[in-house]
Coordinates of C-alpha atoms in Angstrom, one line a residue:
M1 CA 6.0 80.8 106.3
Q2 CA 5.6 80.5 102.6
K3 CA 6.3 84.2 102.1
I4 CA 9.6 83.8 104.0
F5 CA 10.5 80.8 101.9
R6 CA 9.7 82.7 98.7
R7 CA 12.0 85.5 99.8
I8 CA 15.0 83.2 99.9
D9 CA 17.1 83.5 96.7
P10 CA 17.0 80.3 94.8
D11 CA 20.5 80.9 93.6
L12 CA 21.7 81.2 97.2
I13 CA 20.0 77.9 98.1
L14 CA 21.8 76.1 95.1
V15 CA 25.1 77.6 95.9
L16 CA 24.9 76.6 99.5
T17 CA 23.9 73.1 98.5
L18 CA 27.1 73.0 96.4
L19 CA 29.1 74.0 99.5
V20 CA 27.5 71.1 101.5
F21 CA 28.5 68.6 98.7
G22 CA 31.9 70.1 98.6
L23 CA 32.5 69.8 102.4
V24 CA 31.5 66.2 102.1
A25 CA 33.9 65.6 99.2
Y26 CA 36.8 67.4 100.8
S27 CA 36.2 66.6 104.4
N28 CA 39.2 64.3 104.6
N29 CA 41.4 66.8 102.7
F30 CA 41.9 69.4 105.5
S31 CA 44.1 67.0 107.5
G32 CA 46.3 66.1 104.5
S33 CA 50.0 66.8 104.8
F34 CA 52.3 68.9 102.6
Q35 CA 53.3 67.0 99.5
F36 CA 56.0 66.9 96.8
D37 CA 56.9 70.5 95.8
D38 CA 55.0 71.9 98.8
R39 CA 58.2 71.3 100.8
L40 CA 60.4 73.2 98.4
H41 CA 58.1 76.1 97.6
I42 CA 56.4 76.5 101.1
L43 CA 58.2 74.8 103.9
R44 CA 61.7 75.6 102.8
N45 CA 61.0 78.9 101.1
E46 CA 62.4 81.9 102.9
A47 CA 60.5 84.3 100.6
F48 CA 57.1 83.4 102.5
T49 CA 58.4 83.9 106.0
D50 CA 58.1 87.7 105.9
L51 CA 54.7 88.9 104.8
A52 CA 55.7 92.5 105.1
N53 CA 58.4 92.0 102.4
V54 CA 56.1 91.7 99.4
S55 CA 58.8 92.5 96.9
K56 CA 60.7 89.3 97.9
I57 CA 57.5 87.3 97.4
Y58 CA 57.0 89.1 94.0
H59 CA 60.5 88.3 92.8
Y60 CA 60.3 84.7 93.9
G61 CA 57.6 84.2 91.2
K62 CA 56.3 87.1 89.3
G63 CA 53.9 85.0 87.2
R64 CA 52.4 83.4 90.2
F65 CA 52.6 86.3 92.5
L66 CA 49.0 86.2 93.9
P67 CA 49.0 82.6 94.8
Y68 CA 52.4 83.0 96.5
L69 CA 51.2 86.1 98.4
T70 CA 48.3 84.0 99.8
L71 CA 50.7 81.2 100.7
A72 CA 52.7 83.8 102.7
I73 CA 49.5 84.8 104.5
N74 CA 48.8 81.1 105.3
Y75 CA 52.4 80.8 106.6
K76 CA 51.7 83.8 108.9
I77 CA 48.6 82.1 110.2
S78 CA 49.6 78.5 110.7
K79 CA 53.2 78.1 109.5
F80 CA 53.9 74.3 109.2
D81 CA 50.3 73.4 110.0
P82 CA 48.6 72.6 106.7
I83 CA 45.0 73.2 107.7
S84 CA 44.8 76.9 106.8
Y85 CA 46.4 76.2 103.5
H86 CA 43.8 73.5 102.6
I87 CA 40.9 75.6 103.8
F88 CA 42.1 78.4 101.6
N89 CA 42.4 76.1 98.6
F90 CA 39.0 74.7 99.2
F91 CA 37.2 78.1 99.2
I92 CA 39.1 79.3 96.0
H93 CA 37.7 76.2 94.3
Y94 CA 34.3 76.9 95.7
I95 CA 34.3 80.5 94.6
A96 CA 35.4 79.3 91.1
A97 CA 32.4 77.0 91.0
I98 CA 30.1 79.9 92.0
F99 CA 31.5 82.0 89.1
L100 CA 30.9 79.0 86.8
Y101 CA 27.3 78.8 88.0
F102 CA 26.6 82.5 87.2
L103 CA 28.7 82.3 83.9
F104 CA 26.4 79.5 82.7
L105 CA 23.4 81.6 83.4
A106 CA 24.9 84.6 81.8
I107 CA 25.7 82.5 78.7
L108 CA 22.0 81.5 78.5
Q109 CA 21.1 85.2 78.3
T110 CA 23.3 85.9 75.3
P111 CA 21.5 86.5 72.0
A112 CA 22.6 83.3 70.4
M113 CA 21.4 81.2 73.3
R114 CA 18.2 83.0 73.9
G115 CA 17.2 82.0 70.3
L116 CA 17.4 78.3 71.4
Q117 CA 14.7 76.6 73.3
V118 CA 16.2 75.6 76.7
T119 CA 13.3 73.6 78.2
I120 CA 14.9 72.7 81.5
P121 CA 15.1 75.1 84.4
Q122 CA 18.1 77.3 83.8
R123 CA 19.3 77.2 87.4
L124 CA 19.3 73.4 87.4
G125 CA 21.4 73.4 84.4
A126 CA 23.9 75.8 86.0
F127 CA 23.9 73.9 89.2
L128 CA 24.6 70.7 87.4
A129 CA 27.5 72.3 85.5
A130 CA 29.0 73.9 88.6
G131 CA 28.5 70.7 90.6
I132 CA 30.4 68.6 88.0
F133 CA 33.3 71.1 88.1
F134 CA 33.3 71.5 91.8
L135 CA 33.1 67.8 92.7
H136 CA 35.0 66.0 89.9
P137 CA 37.8 63.9 91.3
L138 CA 40.1 65.3 88.5
Q139 CA 40.2 68.5 90.5
T140 CA 41.8 67.0 93.7
E141 CA 45.3 67.6 92.3
S142 CA 44.5 71.4 91.9
V143 CA 42.8 71.6 95.3
T144 CA 44.4 69.1 97.7
Y145 CA 47.9 69.6 96.4
I146 CA 48.6 72.9 98.1
I147 CA 51.2 74.5 95.7
Q148 CA 48.8 73.9 92.8
R149 CA 46.7 76.8 94.3
S150 CA 48.1 78.7 91.4
E151 CA 46.0 76.5 88.9
S152 CA 42.8 77.0 90.9
M153 CA 43.3 80.7 91.6
A154 CA 44.0 81.2 87.9
G155 CA 40.9 79.3 87.1
M156 CA 38.8 81.4 89.5
F157 CA 39.9 84.7 88.0
Y158 CA 39.6 83.3 84.5
L159 CA 35.9 82.4 85.0
A160 CA 35.3 85.6 86.7
T161 CA 36.8 87.6 83.8
L162 CA 34.4 85.7 81.4
F163 CA 31.4 86.3 83.7
F164 CA 32.1 90.0 84.1
Y165 CA 32.8 90.4 80.4
L166 CA 29.4 88.9 79.5
K167 CA 27.7 91.2 82.0
A168 CA 29.3 94.1 80.5
R169 CA 28.5 92.9 77.0
G170 CA 24.8 92.8 78.0
A171 CA 24.7 95.9 80.0
G172 CA 22.3 98.6 79.1
A173 CA 23.5 101.5 81.1
R174 CA 26.9 102.9 80.4
K175 CA 27.9 102.8 84.1
D176 CA 27.2 99.1 84.1
L177 CA 29.2 98.6 81.0
Y178 CA 32.2 100.3 82.4
G179 CA 31.7 98.9 85.8
Y180 CA 31.6 95.3 84.7
G181 CA 34.2 95.9 82.1
L182 CA 36.6 97.2 84.8
L183 CA 35.9 94.2 86.9
A184 CA 36.6 91.9 83.9
G185 CA 40.0 93.8 83.3
I186 CA 40.9 93.5 87.0
S187 CA 40.1 89.7 87.1
A188 CA 42.1 89.3 83.9
V189 CA 45.2 90.9 85.3
C190 CA 44.7 88.9 88.6
A191 CA 44.6 85.7 86.4
A192 CA 47.8 86.8 84.7
F193 CA 49.5 87.0 88.1
S194 CA 48.3 83.5 89.0
K195 CA 49.4 81.2 86.2
E196 CA 50.2 80.9 82.5
T197 CA 46.7 79.6 81.7
A198 CA 45.6 83.3 81.6
M199 CA 47.5 83.6 78.3
T200 CA 44.5 82.0 76.5
L201 CA 41.9 84.6 77.9
P202 CA 42.1 86.8 74.7
A203 CA 41.4 83.8 72.6
M204 CA 38.5 82.7 74.9
I205 CA 36.9 86.1 74.7
L206 CA 37.1 86.0 70.9
V207 CA 35.5 82.5 70.9
M208 CA 32.7 83.7 73.2
E209 CA 32.0 86.7 70.8
L210 CA 31.9 84.4 67.8
F211 CA 29.7 81.7 69.5
F212 CA 27.3 83.7 71.6
F213 CA 27.0 87.0 69.9
E214 CA 27.8 85.9 66.3
T215 CA 29.9 89.0 66.0
S216 CA 32.0 89.4 62.8
I217 CA 35.6 90.2 63.2
K218 CA 34.9 93.7 61.7
A219 CA 32.2 94.5 64.0
L220 CA 34.2 93.2 67.0
L221 CA 37.1 95.6 66.2
G222 CA 34.7 98.5 66.4
K223 CA 33.6 97.8 70.0
K224 CA 35.0 99.8 72.8
L225 CA 34.6 96.9 75.3
F226 CA 36.6 94.6 73.2
W227 CA 39.5 97.0 73.1
L228 CA 39.1 97.7 76.8
M229 CA 39.7 94.0 77.4
M230 CA 42.6 93.9 74.9
I231 CA 44.6 96.1 77.3
P232 CA 44.8 93.5 80.1
A233 CA 44.9 90.7 77.4
A234 CA 48.0 92.4 75.9
V235 CA 49.6 92.5 79.4
I236 CA 48.8 88.8 79.8
V237 CA 50.3 87.7 76.5
S238 CA 53.4 89.7 76.9
F239 CA 53.8 88.9 80.6
K240 CA 53.5 85.1 79.9
L241 CA 55.4 84.9 76.5
Q242 CA 58.3 87.2 77.5
P243 CA 60.0 84.7 79.9
L244 CA 59.6 81.9 77.5
I245 CA 61.2 83.9 74.7
R246 CA 64.0 85.3 76.9
T247 CA 64.9 81.7 78.0
G248 CA 64.8 80.3 74.4
F249 CA 62.1 77.9 75.6
I250 CA 60.0 78.4 72.5
H251 CA 62.9 77.7 70.2
D252 CA 64.7 74.8 72.0
P253 CA 63.3 72.3 74.4
G254 CA 66.6 72.7 76.4
P255 CA 69.0 70.2 78.0
G256 CA 66.6 69.4 80.9
L257 CA 64.1 67.7 78.7
S258 CA 64.5 64.1 77.4
F259 CA 62.4 64.6 74.3
T260 CA 62.1 66.7 71.3
R261 CA 59.5 69.3 70.5
K262 CA 58.0 66.9 67.8
Q263 CA 57.8 64.0 70.4
Y264 CA 56.0 66.4 72.9
L265 CA 53.5 67.5 70.2
L266 CA 52.7 64.0 69.0
T267 CA 52.3 62.8 72.6
Q268 CA 49.9 65.5 73.4
F269 CA 47.4 63.9 71.0
S270 CA 47.3 60.9 73.3
V271 CA 47.4 63.0 76.4
L272 CA 44.3 65.1 75.3
F273 CA 42.5 61.8 74.7
T274 CA 43.6 60.6 78.1
Y275 CA 42.3 63.9 79.7
L276 CA 38.9 63.3 78.1
R277 CA 38.8 59.7 79.3
L278 CA 39.6 60.8 82.9
F279 CA 36.8 63.3 82.6
F280 CA 34.2 60.8 81.6
W281 CA 35.7 57.9 83.5
P282 CA 38.0 59.0 86.3
A283 CA 39.7 55.7 87.1
N284 CA 43.5 55.1 87.8
Q285 CA 44.3 58.7 88.5
N286 CA 48.0 59.3 89.1
V287 CA 50.0 62.1 90.5
D288 CA 53.0 61.2 88.4
W289 CA 52.2 59.5 85.1
D290 CA 54.8 57.4 83.4
Y291 CA 53.4 58.4 79.9
P292 CA 54.9 56.8 76.8
L293 CA 56.4 59.2 74.3
A294 CA 55.1 59.3 70.7
T295 CA 57.7 59.2 67.9
S296 CA 55.4 59.0 64.9
L297 CA 52.0 60.2 63.9
L298 CA 51.4 56.8 62.3
S299 CA 51.7 54.8 65.5
L300 CA 48.4 53.3 66.4
Q301 CA 47.8 55.1 69.7
T302 CA 48.8 58.6 68.3
L303 CA 47.0 58.2 65.1
T304 CA 43.8 57.0 66.8
S305 CA 43.9 59.8 69.3
F306 CA 44.5 62.3 66.5
L307 CA 41.6 61.1 64.5
F308 CA 39.3 61.1 67.6
L309 CA 40.3 64.8 68.4
L310 CA 39.8 65.7 64.7
L311 CA 36.3 64.2 64.9
L312 CA 35.6 66.3 68.0
V313 CA 36.6 69.5 66.2
I314 CA 34.4 68.6 63.2
L315 CA 31.6 67.8 65.6
A316 CA 32.0 71.2 67.2
F317 CA 32.0 72.9 63.8
F318 CA 28.8 71.2 62.7
A319 CA 27.0 71.4 66.0
H320 CA 27.6 75.1 66.8
K321 CA 24.2 76.2 65.5
R322 CA 22.0 73.5 67.2
L323 CA 24.2 72.5 70.1
R324 CA 26.1 75.8 70.7
L325 CA 27.1 75.2 74.2
L326 CA 28.4 71.7 73.4
S327 CA 30.5 73.1 70.6
F328 CA 31.8 75.9 72.8
G329 CA 32.8 73.4 75.4
I330 CA 34.8 71.4 73.0
I331 CA 36.6 74.4 71.6
A332 CA 37.2 75.8 75.1
F333 CA 38.8 72.4 76.0
F334 CA 41.4 72.8 73.3
V335 CA 42.0 76.6 74.0
T336 CA 42.6 76.2 77.8
L337 CA 44.9 73.3 77.3
A338 CA 46.9 75.0 74.5
P339 CA 49.7 76.3 76.8
T340 CA 50.5 72.8 78.1
S341 CA 49.5 70.6 75.2
S342 CA 50.9 72.2 72.1
I343 CA 54.2 73.0 70.6
I344 CA 55.7 74.4 73.8
P345 CA 57.3 71.5 75.6
L346 CA 57.1 71.2 79.4
R347 CA 59.2 69.0 81.7
D348 CA 56.2 66.6 82.2
V349 CA 53.9 65.6 79.3
I350 CA 50.9 65.2 81.5
F351 CA 49.6 66.4 84.9
E352 CA 46.0 66.1 86.0
H353 CA 45.9 69.7 87.4
R354 CA 46.2 71.1 83.9
M355 CA 42.6 70.0 83.4
Y356 CA 41.2 72.3 86.0
L357 CA 39.7 74.9 83.7
A358 CA 38.9 72.4 80.9
V359 CA 36.7 70.5 83.4
A360 CA 34.5 73.7 83.8
F361 CA 33.8 73.9 80.0
L362 CA 33.3 70.2 79.5
A363 CA 30.8 70.3 82.3
M364 CA 28.8 73.0 80.4
A365 CA 29.0 70.8 77.3
C366 CA 27.6 67.9 79.2
V367 CA 24.7 70.0 80.4
Q368 CA 24.0 70.8 76.8
L369 CA 23.9 67.1 76.0
C370 CA 21.5 66.6 78.8
I371 CA 19.2 69.4 77.4
H372 CA 19.3 67.7 74.1
A373 CA 18.6 64.2 75.4
F374 CA 15.8 65.4 77.5
A375 CA 14.1 67.4 74.7
R376 CA 11.8 64.5 73.7
I377 CA 10.8 64.0 77.3
G378 CA 10.1 67.7 77.6
A379 CA 7.9 67.7 74.5
R380 CA 5.7 65.2 76.3
S381 CA 6.0 66.5 79.8
P382 CA 8.1 69.6 80.8
R383 CA 7.6 68.6 84.4
G384 CA 8.9 65.1 83.6
Q385 CA 12.0 66.6 82.0
A386 CA 12.7 68.6 85.2
M387 CA 12.2 65.5 87.3
V388 CA 14.5 63.4 85.2
L389 CA 17.2 66.2 85.5
C390 CA 16.8 66.4 89.2
G391 CA 17.2 62.6 89.4
L392 CA 20.4 62.9 87.4
I393 CA 21.7 65.5 89.8
I394 CA 20.7 63.5 92.8
A395 CA 22.6 60.5 91.4
L396 CA 25.6 62.1 89.9
L397 CA 26.7 64.6 92.5
P398 CA 26.9 62.2 95.4
I399 CA 28.8 59.8 93.1
L400 CA 31.4 62.5 92.2
S401 CA 31.5 63.5 95.9
G402 CA 32.3 59.9 96.8
L403 CA 35.0 59.5 94.2
T404 CA 36.7 62.8 95.2
H405 CA 36.6 61.7 98.8
A406 CA 38.2 58.4 97.9
R407 CA 40.9 60.2 95.8
N408 CA 41.7 62.5 98.8
R409 CA 42.4 59.5 100.9
V410 CA 45.4 58.9 98.7
W411 CA 46.6 62.4 99.3
L412 CA 46.6 61.9 103.1
N413 CA 50.4 61.9 103.3
E414 CA 53.6 61.2 101.4
L415 CA 53.5 57.5 102.0
T416 CA 49.9 56.8 100.8
L417 CA 50.3 59.2 97.7
W418 CA 53.5 57.7 96.4
E419 CA 52.6 54.1 97.3
D420 CA 49.6 54.6 95.0
A421 CA 51.9 56.2 92.3
V422 CA 54.5 53.5 92.4
K423 CA 51.8 50.9 91.7
K424 CA 50.7 52.8 88.6
S425 CA 54.1 54.1 87.4
P426 CA 56.5 51.3 88.5
N427 CA 59.2 52.2 85.8
K428 CA 59.5 55.9 86.7
A429 CA 62.5 56.9 88.8
R430 CA 60.9 60.0 90.4
V431 CA 58.0 57.9 91.7
H432 CA 60.4 55.5 93.5
K433 CA 62.6 58.4 94.9
N434 CA 59.4 60.1 96.3
Y435 CA 58.0 56.9 97.7
G436 CA 61.4 56.3 99.4
R437 CA 61.2 59.8 101.0
G438 CA 57.6 59.1 102.0
I439 CA 58.8 55.9 103.7
L440 CA 61.4 57.8 105.7
A441 CA 59.0 60.6 106.6
V442 CA 56.0 58.5 107.7
A443 CA 57.0 54.9 108.2
Y444 CA 59.8 55.3 110.7
G445 CA 62.1 52.3 111.0
S446 CA 61.6 51.2 107.5
G447 CA 65.0 52.3 106.2
E448 CA 65.7 49.1 104.3
Q449 CA 62.6 49.5 102.3
A450 CA 63.4 53.1 101.6
K451 CA 66.9 52.2 100.4
K452 CA 65.4 49.7 97.9
E453 CA 63.3 52.4 96.4
F454 CA 66.3 54.8 96.1
E455 CA 68.3 52.0 94.5
T456 CA 65.5 51.3 92.0
A457 CA 65.4 55.0 91.2
I458 CA 69.1 54.9 90.6
R459 CA 68.8 51.9 88.4
L460 CA 66.1 53.6 86.4
A461 CA 67.8 56.9 86.2
P462 CA 71.6 56.5 86.7
H463 CA 72.4 60.1 85.7
W464 CA 70.1 61.7 88.3
A465 CA 71.8 63.0 91.3
A466 CA 68.8 63.1 93.8
P467 CA 68.4 59.4 94.5
Y468 CA 72.1 59.0 95.3
H469 CA 71.8 61.7 97.9
D470 CA 68.6 60.2 99.3
L471 CA 70.4 56.8 99.6
A472 CA 73.3 58.6 101.3
V473 CA 70.9 60.0 103.9
C474 CA 69.7 56.5 104.7
Y475 CA 73.3 55.3 105.4
W476 CA 74.1 58.5 107.3
R477 CA 71.2 57.8 109.6
E478 CA 72.4 54.3 110.2
G479 CA 76.0 55.7 111.1
D480 CA 77.7 54.3 107.9
Y481 CA 79.3 57.6 107.1
Q482 CA 81.8 56.2 104.7
R483 CA 79.1 54.8 102.6
A484 CA 77.3 58.1 102.8
V485 CA 80.5 59.9 101.5
T486 CA 80.7 57.4 98.6
L487 CA 77.1 58.1 97.5
G488 CA 77.4 61.8 98.2
L489 CA 80.4 62.0 95.9
E490 CA 78.3 60.2 93.2
A491 CA 75.5 62.9 93.6
I492 CA 78.1 65.8 93.4
E493 CA 79.6 64.3 90.3
R494 CA 76.2 64.4 88.5
Q495 CA 75.2 67.8 90.1
P496 CA 78.2 69.8 91.3
K497 CA 76.1 72.6 93.0
Y498 CA 73.7 70.1 94.8
K499 CA 73.4 71.9 98.1
D500 CA 71.9 69.1 100.1
A501 CA 74.6 66.7 98.9
L502 CA 77.4 69.2 99.7
Y503 CA 76.1 69.5 103.2
L504 CA 75.7 65.8 103.8
L505 CA 79.4 65.2 102.5
G506 CA 80.7 67.9 104.9
A507 CA 78.7 66.4 107.8
S508 CA 79.8 62.9 106.9
Y509 CA 83.5 63.8 106.8
K510 CA 83.1 65.7 110.1
K511 CA 81.7 62.5 111.6
L512 CA 84.8 60.7 110.3
N513 CA 87.1 63.3 111.8
Q514 CA 88.4 64.1 108.4
W515 CA 88.4 67.8 109.1
D516 CA 90.2 69.1 105.9
E517 CA 87.7 67.2 103.6
A518 CA 84.8 68.4 105.8
R519 CA 86.0 72.0 105.5
V520 CA 86.2 71.7 101.6
Y521 CA 82.6 70.7 101.2
L522 CA 81.1 73.0 103.9
E523 CA 82.9 76.0 102.5
R524 CA 81.8 75.1 99.0
L525 CA 78.1 75.0 100.3
I526 CA 78.4 78.3 102.2
N527 CA 80.1 80.0 99.2
T528 CA 76.9 79.3 97.2
S529 CA 75.0 81.7 99.5
P530 CA 72.6 79.0 101.0
G531 CA 71.1 81.4 103.6
S532 CA 69.5 80.5 106.9
R533 CA 68.2 77.2 105.6
Y534 CA 71.6 75.7 106.0
V535 CA 72.5 77.2 109.4
R536 CA 73.7 73.7 110.5
A537 CA 76.4 74.0 107.8
Y538 CA 77.8 77.1 109.5
L539 CA 77.8 75.5 112.9
D540 CA 79.6 72.5 111.6
L541 CA 82.1 74.5 109.8
L542 CA 82.7 76.5 113.0
E543 CA 83.4 73.2 114.8
V544 CA 85.8 72.1 112.0
Y545 CA 87.7 75.4 112.3
L546 CA 88.0 74.9 116.0
E547 CA 89.3 71.3 115.5
L548 CA 91.9 72.7 112.9
G549 CA 92.9 75.5 115.4
L550 CA 91.5 78.3 113.2
E551 CA 89.9 80.4 115.9
D552 CA 89.7 83.6 113.8
Y553 CA 87.9 81.7 111.0
A554 CA 85.5 80.2 113.6
L555 CA 84.8 83.7 115.0
D556 CA 84.1 84.9 111.5
I557 CA 81.6 82.1 111.0
A558 CA 79.9 82.9 114.2
K559 CA 79.5 86.5 113.1
K560 CA 78.0 85.3 109.8
V561 CA 75.4 83.2 111.7
R562 CA 74.5 86.3 113.8
Y563 CA 73.7 88.2 110.7
L564 CA 71.9 85.5 108.8
P565 CA 68.3 86.6 108.0
D566 CA 65.6 84.9 109.9
G567 CA 63.8 82.5 107.7
V568 CA 61.9 79.2 108.0
I569 CA 64.2 78.1 110.8
P570 CA 64.3 80.1 114.1
L571 CA 67.9 81.2 114.2
D572 CA 68.3 82.5 117.7
Y573 CA 68.9 79.1 119.1
H574 CA 71.6 78.4 116.4
R575 CA 73.2 81.7 117.1
G576 CA 73.4 80.8 120.7
L577 CA 75.0 77.5 119.8
A578 CA 77.6 79.3 117.7
F579 CA 78.8 81.5 120.6
Y580 CA 78.5 78.6 123.1
R581 CA 81.0 76.7 121.1
L582 CA 83.3 79.7 121.1
K583 CA 82.8 79.8 124.9
Q584 CA 81.4 83.3 124.7
M585 CA 78.7 82.4 127.3
E586 CA 77.1 85.8 127.9
T587 CA 76.3 86.2 124.2
A588 CA 75.1 82.7 123.9
K589 CA 72.8 83.1 126.9
A590 CA 71.3 86.2 125.4
Y591 CA 70.4 84.4 122.2
F592 CA 69.0 81.4 124.2
V593 CA 66.8 83.7 126.2
K594 CA 65.6 85.4 123.1
H595 CA 64.8 82.0 121.7
T596 CA 62.6 81.1 124.7
E597 CA 60.3 84.0 123.7
Q598 CA 59.4 82.2 120.6
E599 CA 56.0 80.6 120.3
S600 CA 57.4 77.1 119.9
G601 CA 60.6 75.0 119.9
R602 CA 61.8 76.4 123.2
L603 CA 62.8 73.1 124.8
K604 CA 66.4 73.0 123.5
A605 CA 66.9 76.7 124.4
Y606 CA 65.9 76.0 128.1
I607 CA 68.3 73.0 128.2
M608 CA 71.2 75.1 126.9
L609 CA 70.4 77.8 129.4
G610 CA 70.4 75.4 132.2
Q611 CA 73.6 73.9 131.1
I612 CA 75.3 77.3 130.9
C613 CA 74.1 78.3 134.3
Y614 CA 75.3 75.0 135.8
L615 CA 78.8 75.5 134.3
E616 CA 78.8 79.0 135.8
G617 CA 77.8 77.6 139.2
D618 CA 74.4 79.4 139.1
Y619 CA 72.5 76.3 140.3
Q620 CA 69.3 78.1 141.2
R621 CA 68.9 79.5 137.7
A622 CA 70.0 76.2 136.2
E623 CA 67.3 74.4 138.2
M624 CA 64.7 77.0 137.0
A625 CA 65.8 76.5 133.3
F626 CA 65.6 72.8 133.6
R627 CA 62.2 73.0 135.2
Q628 CA 61.1 75.1 132.3
A629 CA 62.5 72.5 129.9
V630 CA 60.5 69.8 131.6
E631 CA 57.3 71.8 131.5
E632 CA 58.0 72.6 127.8
S633 CA 58.6 68.8 127.2
E634 CA 55.2 67.9 128.8
W635 CA 53.3 70.6 127.0
S636 CA 54.7 69.6 123.6

């Protein structure tokens, strides 16, 4: 029995132990709903509906092609059921933690680290670093928030690149050198096609050379491996910087931002301090921070944060000989956050998912602190030091798991997430708008409360079109179409090409029997090439044309519906409706029959088939269709 136990790889035991902790921490994550941008980028995204059309996915988001490709795979597997998306996100995060575990061990084998006395078991140190990274509640936004798969996937490939680079750097045989070098290059390119964070990989490789190999710049330029890595590094930098230069983003913050470049940069000093505070004390996490903008370096919060960060850099400089991993973690923290916390302004000054990679390097720095703190214990009793470290792991990892599990409860659905956010950011319009939408989506019958949230959003951001439209939706559901029209016009005034508002205006005028006005807004919508997502607009416009006596126009719309590409909405039912309204019953029946062959959503098609057969006097087939509708209703 002892021989069998000895054969078990201790790395495998520790990695599987990580998995157990992770499954506990994220056990309530798998039933979480789609959130925030998930609906725009996944549920309403026609690029993901056809996995065979890879070029369409690529052109939808070149810089995040790989995450989007995996989202298309998830759509193929479970469509609107989020469970496969969550499982995929979880295992991406888990694989990233495994790479961090082995990266930590590889770092300890570098020349600079071998010269230091590491008195604790190396695997325990790697396990602690990977455990902090894997279980920290800050990571929930990158794991539980489905669309932020791009962050965790970029992090996974980023850590893989560093690990393979170190393995290549320490390889003895030429085949190992080129093998690991090739894997590092492939991982780097994959990181580049995941998210902009990959832009910092060249700088991170340089930092690793300086810290762990003490390589001079001159010697580094003479190494083939370095130049081998510079090929994907050059691709990464050009790939990520080119869009920014082309859009003028580097030179001008743009009209969509409410702050200057200087304000963004000054605010980032406080943001970086907040990130560090959240790492060491993850309280009051928020999906949508209402963060105050800094206007002067001499303001108390900005100056205090700047001085603290400056002290960290000074500490890293003086500690790099004795506490090399601590120093590396501090520098890596600044390097990985450089794309989002520097002179390039983004629409939001702070988001917790931006800390994903930084948590990995801060975790390694914390382990170095533990090594240093336990050094005296080890001098007296190495066994005692290992026991203290085991005690720390036994205490810390369950605490982090519990905090992550608690944070995931907030991500359960739109209502719980934005109810939490509205308490923490009561003066931010976007939070109130999303909370109102959460109320409409989850708490049915709470229209008055939703309206109050949209009205608050309008008061806080009177120039923003979205809350006017959302408030119009509330009144439209209540049957107050005139009020919906008034609010829809307010939304269009602020954003003339707002597709949802154009459709609601057309539908509202149609309900009011104001056919000419309905025609104007529905035609405006269709002329913007909305695609199959707005198939209802085509059907409404068809009815408007029929009311206006424009049969030829109506037939033309029906033909357009026929040739709309299938997307997130099954179109055969709507194609059948179009020809049903034109009284072309045979064509309509053919489409309804085709729709009954779908995996779901067949109830309405059976009802329409039964109705057509009844009107034609084919009562037997009508009865069969209605029976099928009853069975479909009971099944669903």
